[in-house]
Every structure is written in structure tokens, then in C-alpha cells.
Short mmCIF file of C-alpha atoms in Angstrom, two decimals:
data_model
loop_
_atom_site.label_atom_id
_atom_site.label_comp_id
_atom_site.label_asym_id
_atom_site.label_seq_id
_atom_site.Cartn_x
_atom_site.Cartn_y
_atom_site.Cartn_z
CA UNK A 1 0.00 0.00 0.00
CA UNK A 2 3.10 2.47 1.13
CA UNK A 3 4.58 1.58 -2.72
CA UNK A 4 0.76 2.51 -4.22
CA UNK A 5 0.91 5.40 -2.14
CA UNK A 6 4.77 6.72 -2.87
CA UNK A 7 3.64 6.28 -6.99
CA UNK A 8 0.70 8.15 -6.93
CA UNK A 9 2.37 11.05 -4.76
CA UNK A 10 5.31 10.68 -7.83
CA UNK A 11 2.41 10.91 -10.41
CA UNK A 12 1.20 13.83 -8.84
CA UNK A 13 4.01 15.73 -8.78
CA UNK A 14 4.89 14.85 -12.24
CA UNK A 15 1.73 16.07 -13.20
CA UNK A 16 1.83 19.17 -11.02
CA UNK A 17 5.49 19.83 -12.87
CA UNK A 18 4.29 19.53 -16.38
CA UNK A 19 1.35 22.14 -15.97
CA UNK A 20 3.86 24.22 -14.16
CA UNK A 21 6.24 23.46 -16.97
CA UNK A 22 2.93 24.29 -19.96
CA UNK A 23 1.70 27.40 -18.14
CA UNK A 24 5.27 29.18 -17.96
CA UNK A 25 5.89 28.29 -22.15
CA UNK A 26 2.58 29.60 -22.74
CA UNK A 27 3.08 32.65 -20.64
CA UNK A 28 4.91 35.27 -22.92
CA UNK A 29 8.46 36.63 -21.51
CA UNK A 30 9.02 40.40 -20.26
CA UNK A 31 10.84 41.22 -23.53
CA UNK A 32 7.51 40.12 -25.48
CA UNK A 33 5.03 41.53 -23.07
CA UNK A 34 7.34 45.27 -23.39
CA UNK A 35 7.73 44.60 -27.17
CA UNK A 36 4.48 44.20 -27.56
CA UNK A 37 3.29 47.31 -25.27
CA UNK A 38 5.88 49.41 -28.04
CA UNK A 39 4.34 47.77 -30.91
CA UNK A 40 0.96 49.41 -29.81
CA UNK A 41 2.73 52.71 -28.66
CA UNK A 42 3.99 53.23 -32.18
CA UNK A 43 0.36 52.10 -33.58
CA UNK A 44 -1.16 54.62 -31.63
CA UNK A 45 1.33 57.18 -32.90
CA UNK A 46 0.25 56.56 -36.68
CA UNK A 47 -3.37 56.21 -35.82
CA UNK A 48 -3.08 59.97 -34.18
CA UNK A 49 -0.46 61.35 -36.78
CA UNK A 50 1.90 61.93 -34.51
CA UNK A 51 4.46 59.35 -36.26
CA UNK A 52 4.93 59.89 -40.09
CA UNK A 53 5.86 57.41 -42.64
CA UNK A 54 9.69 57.45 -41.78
CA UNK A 55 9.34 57.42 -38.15
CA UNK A 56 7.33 54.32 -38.44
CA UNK A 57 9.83 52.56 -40.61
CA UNK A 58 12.68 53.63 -38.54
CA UNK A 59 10.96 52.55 -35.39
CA UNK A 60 9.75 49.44 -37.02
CA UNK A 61 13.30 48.65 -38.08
CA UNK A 62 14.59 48.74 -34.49
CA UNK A 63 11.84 46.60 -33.61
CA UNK A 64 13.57 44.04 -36.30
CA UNK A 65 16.72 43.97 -34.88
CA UNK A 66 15.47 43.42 -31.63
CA UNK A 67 13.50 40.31 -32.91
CA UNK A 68 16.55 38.87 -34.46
CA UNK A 69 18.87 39.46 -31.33
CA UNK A 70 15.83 37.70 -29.77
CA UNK A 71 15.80 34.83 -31.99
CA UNK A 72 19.43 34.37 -31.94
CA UNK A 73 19.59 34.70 -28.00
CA UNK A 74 17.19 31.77 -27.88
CA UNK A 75 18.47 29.78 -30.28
CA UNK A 76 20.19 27.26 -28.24
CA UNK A 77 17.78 27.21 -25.65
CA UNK A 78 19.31 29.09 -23.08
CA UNK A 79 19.23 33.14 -22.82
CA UNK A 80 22.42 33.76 -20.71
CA UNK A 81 22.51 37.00 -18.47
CA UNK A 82 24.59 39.09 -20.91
CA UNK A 83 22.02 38.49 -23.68
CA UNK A 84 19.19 39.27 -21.50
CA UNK A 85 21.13 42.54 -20.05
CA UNK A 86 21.74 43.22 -24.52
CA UNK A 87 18.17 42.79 -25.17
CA UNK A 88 16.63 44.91 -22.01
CA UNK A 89 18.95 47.65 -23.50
CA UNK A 90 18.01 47.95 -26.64
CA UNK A 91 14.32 47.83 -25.77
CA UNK A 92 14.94 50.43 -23.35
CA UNK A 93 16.54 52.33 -26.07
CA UNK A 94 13.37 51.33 -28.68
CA UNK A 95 11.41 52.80 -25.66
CA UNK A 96 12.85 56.05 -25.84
CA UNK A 97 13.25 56.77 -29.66
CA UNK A 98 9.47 55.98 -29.68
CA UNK A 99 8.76 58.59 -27.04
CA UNK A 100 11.00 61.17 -28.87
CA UNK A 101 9.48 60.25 -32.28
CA UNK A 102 5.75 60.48 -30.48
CA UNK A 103 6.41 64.02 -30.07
CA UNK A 104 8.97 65.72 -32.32
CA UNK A 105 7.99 68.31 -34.85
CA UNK A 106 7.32 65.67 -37.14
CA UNK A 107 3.80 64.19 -37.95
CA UNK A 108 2.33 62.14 -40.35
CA UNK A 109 1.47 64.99 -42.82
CA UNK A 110 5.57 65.86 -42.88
CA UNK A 111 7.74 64.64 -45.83
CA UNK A 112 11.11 63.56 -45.47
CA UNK A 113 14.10 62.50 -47.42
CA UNK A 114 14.95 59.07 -47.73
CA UNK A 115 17.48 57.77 -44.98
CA UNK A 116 20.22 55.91 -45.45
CA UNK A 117 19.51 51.94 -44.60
CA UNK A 118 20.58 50.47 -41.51
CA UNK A 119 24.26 48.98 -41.69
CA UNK A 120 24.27 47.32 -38.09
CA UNK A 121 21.82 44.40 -39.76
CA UNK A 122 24.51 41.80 -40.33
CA UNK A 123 21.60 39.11 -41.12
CA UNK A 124 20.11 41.07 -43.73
CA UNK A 125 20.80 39.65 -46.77
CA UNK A 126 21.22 41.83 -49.97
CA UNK A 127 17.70 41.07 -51.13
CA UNK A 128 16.12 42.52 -47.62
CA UNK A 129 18.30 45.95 -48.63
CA UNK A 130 16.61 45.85 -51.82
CA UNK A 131 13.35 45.64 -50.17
CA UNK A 132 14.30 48.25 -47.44
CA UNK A 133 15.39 50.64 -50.44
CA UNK A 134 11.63 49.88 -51.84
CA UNK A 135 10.08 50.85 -48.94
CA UNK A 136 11.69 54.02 -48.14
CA UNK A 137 11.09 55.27 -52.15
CA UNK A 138 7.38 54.69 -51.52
CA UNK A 139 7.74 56.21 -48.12
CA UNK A 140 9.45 59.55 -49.82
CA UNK A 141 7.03 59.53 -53.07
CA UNK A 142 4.22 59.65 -50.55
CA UNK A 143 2.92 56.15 -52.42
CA UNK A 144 3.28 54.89 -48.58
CA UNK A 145 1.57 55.90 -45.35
CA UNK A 146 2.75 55.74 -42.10
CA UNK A 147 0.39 52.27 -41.20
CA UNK A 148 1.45 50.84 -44.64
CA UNK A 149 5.33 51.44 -43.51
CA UNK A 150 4.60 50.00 -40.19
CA UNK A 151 2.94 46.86 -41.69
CA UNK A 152 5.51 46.15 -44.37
CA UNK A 153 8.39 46.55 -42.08
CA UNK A 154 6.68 44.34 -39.23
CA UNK A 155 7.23 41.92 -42.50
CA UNK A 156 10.50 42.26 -42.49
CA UNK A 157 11.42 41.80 -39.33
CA UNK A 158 9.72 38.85 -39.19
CA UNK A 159 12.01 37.58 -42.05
CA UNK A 160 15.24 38.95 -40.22
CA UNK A 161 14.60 37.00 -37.41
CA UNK A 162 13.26 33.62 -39.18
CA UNK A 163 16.75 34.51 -40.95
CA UNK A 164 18.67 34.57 -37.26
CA UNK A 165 17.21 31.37 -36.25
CA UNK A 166 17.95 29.64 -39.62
CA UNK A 167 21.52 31.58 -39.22
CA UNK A 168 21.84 30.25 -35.57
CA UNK A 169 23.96 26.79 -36.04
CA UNK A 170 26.66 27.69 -38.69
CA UNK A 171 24.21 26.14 -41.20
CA UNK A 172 21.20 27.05 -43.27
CA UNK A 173 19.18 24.39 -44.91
CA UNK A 174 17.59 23.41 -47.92
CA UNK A 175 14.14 23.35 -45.95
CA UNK A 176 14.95 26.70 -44.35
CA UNK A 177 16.49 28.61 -47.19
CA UNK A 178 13.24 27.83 -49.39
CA UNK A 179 11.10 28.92 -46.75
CA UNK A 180 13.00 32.42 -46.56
CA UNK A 181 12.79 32.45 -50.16
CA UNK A 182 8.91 32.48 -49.97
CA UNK A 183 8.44 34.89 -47.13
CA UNK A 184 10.61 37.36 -49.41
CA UNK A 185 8.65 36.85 -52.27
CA UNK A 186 5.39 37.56 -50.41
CA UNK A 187 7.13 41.07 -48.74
CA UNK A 188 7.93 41.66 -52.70
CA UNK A 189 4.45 41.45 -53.34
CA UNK A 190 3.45 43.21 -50.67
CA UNK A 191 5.47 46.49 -51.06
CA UNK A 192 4.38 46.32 -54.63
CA UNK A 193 0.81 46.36 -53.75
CA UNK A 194 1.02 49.12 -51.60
CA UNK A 195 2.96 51.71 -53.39
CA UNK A 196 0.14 50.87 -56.02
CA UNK A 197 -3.04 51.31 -53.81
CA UNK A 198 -5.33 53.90 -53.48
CA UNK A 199 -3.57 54.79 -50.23
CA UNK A 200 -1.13 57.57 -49.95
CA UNK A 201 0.75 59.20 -47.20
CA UNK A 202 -0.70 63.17 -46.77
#
């Protein structure tokens, strides 16, 4: 009876462990939970026109390199201390850029040159530029708004970091490098289709 006993105590706690274990995956981290409270900061921005087009794609493009530090940090399956400390700083300097782009003299009605791309982006591959480049044309020709900007560079980012995770053991696969192949070609599309909608930046 004591043996009966000890294995359902055992079973117990094994089962007590693995919800423990599920509710803690499902729970999202601190860095998702803050980078998703600045992904609705710089929404709210556009939606008020207090971020133009080229605030929200160089706001959105910190947001991608945050994702694929992100990506890479958890790549082995282990975020060590010194990524962690990495990753709180850069989305504590993300935090501040979006307050100073909130309420510069720039709104959404304000037209700007294009900026030079981003050089820091060592996973972006020479296609990505090309798409970058794309974007900020339509952003300067006023054939993107400031939500179309935000969209198609929340694309992007996505593709740098499925790019840092495919990048993350010294090798990229057959399986992988198609599948980055396809998300490109649907961000192609998609920045073609919206420097040709009816939509256009004021």
C-alpha cells in the first residue's frame, strides 16, 4: 500500500510539474510583453499622426533587430545573463526613440528625405536591402503611409529573425532557405501592392 501510495504522490508531482512546466511556455516573456506594449505605442502614434511614414519605418526597423537578437539569444535554448542585459537595453533604447518620435515636430502629414539603410543588420541579406530601399522610395514619393510602412516593415522583421534562427547553427538548410525564399517573395508582393493602392501618405 506504502509503494501505491509513494507512486501516486510521484504521479502527482509529475503532473503538477508539467502544468507548471505548460503554463510558464505559454506565458509570454518580459521582452515580449514590453515589445508588444511598443508595438501598440507606435500604432497609436500613426493612428493619431503623430508618427509619419519614416518614423514608423525607422521605429519598425529597431523593432527588427530586436527580434533577431531575440531569436538568436534563444536559439540554443538558453538566454544567458549578458544576452538578456543586450536585449533589455536595446528595448529600453526602442522605448525612448518611440517617445521622442511620439512628439517631435514631425507628424504624419511631414515629408522627409529618404534615410540611409541600416548597416548594423549583419543578417540582412542583400535582397532585404533591396526591399528596405523599396520601402523608403514609396515612403518619400508619398505612395506609402505611415500604417502601410509600419505593416511592411513588421514583415520584415519577421524575415530577419526567421533569418537569425535559420543563421543560428553555422548552417542554413535546404528546408529553411526555401522557406526564406517564400516569405521574401510575399514582402515583394506586398510592397508592390502598396505603393500601387489607393492609399497615400498626406
Amino acid at each position: 500500500m506504502k509503494q501505491f501510495s509513494n507512486v501516486l504522490t510521484g504521479a502527482a508531482l509529475a503532473l503538477a510539474c508539467a502544468a507548471s512546466f505548460a503554463q510558464q511556455a505559454a506565458a509570454p516573456s518580459v521582452a515580449d510583453q514590453r515589445e508588444a506594449h511598443q508595438e501598440q505605442r507606435i500604432q497609436q502614434g500613426i493612428a493619431n499622426g503623430s508618427v509619419s511614414a519614416r518614423e514608423a519605418y525607422r521605429l519598425e526597423r529597431q523593432q527588427g533587430r530586436i527580434d533577431a537578437a531575440e531569436a538568436a539569444a534563444k536559439a540554443d535554448g538558453n538566454v544567458s545573463g549578458a544576452e538578456r542585459e543586450r536585449l533589455n537595453r536595446m528595448q529600453n533604447n526602442a522605448n525612448a526613440a518611440i517617445a521622442q518620435q511620439k512628439h517631435d515636430v514631425n507628424t504624419a502629414s511631414t515629408r522627409m528625405a529618404p534615410a540611409a539603410p541600416p548597416t548594423s543588420g549583419a543578417l540582412v541579406d542583400r535582397r532585404e536591402s533591396a526591399q528596405d530601399a523599396r520601402i523608403r522610395q514609396g515612403i518619400a514619393s508619398g505612395q506609402i503611409d505611415a500604417r502601410e510602412a509600419e505593416r511592411l516593415e513588421r514583415e520584415q522583421s519577421r524575415i530577419s529573425a526567421a533569418e537569425a534562427r535559420a543563421n543560428a547553427d553555422g548552417h542554413v538548410s535546404g528546408a529553411e532557405r526555401t522557406r526564406l525564399e517564400r516569405m521574401q517573395q510575399r514582402a515583394s508582393a506586398d510592397i508592390h501592392h502598396q505603393k500601387h493602392d489607393r492609399q497615400h501618405a498626406q
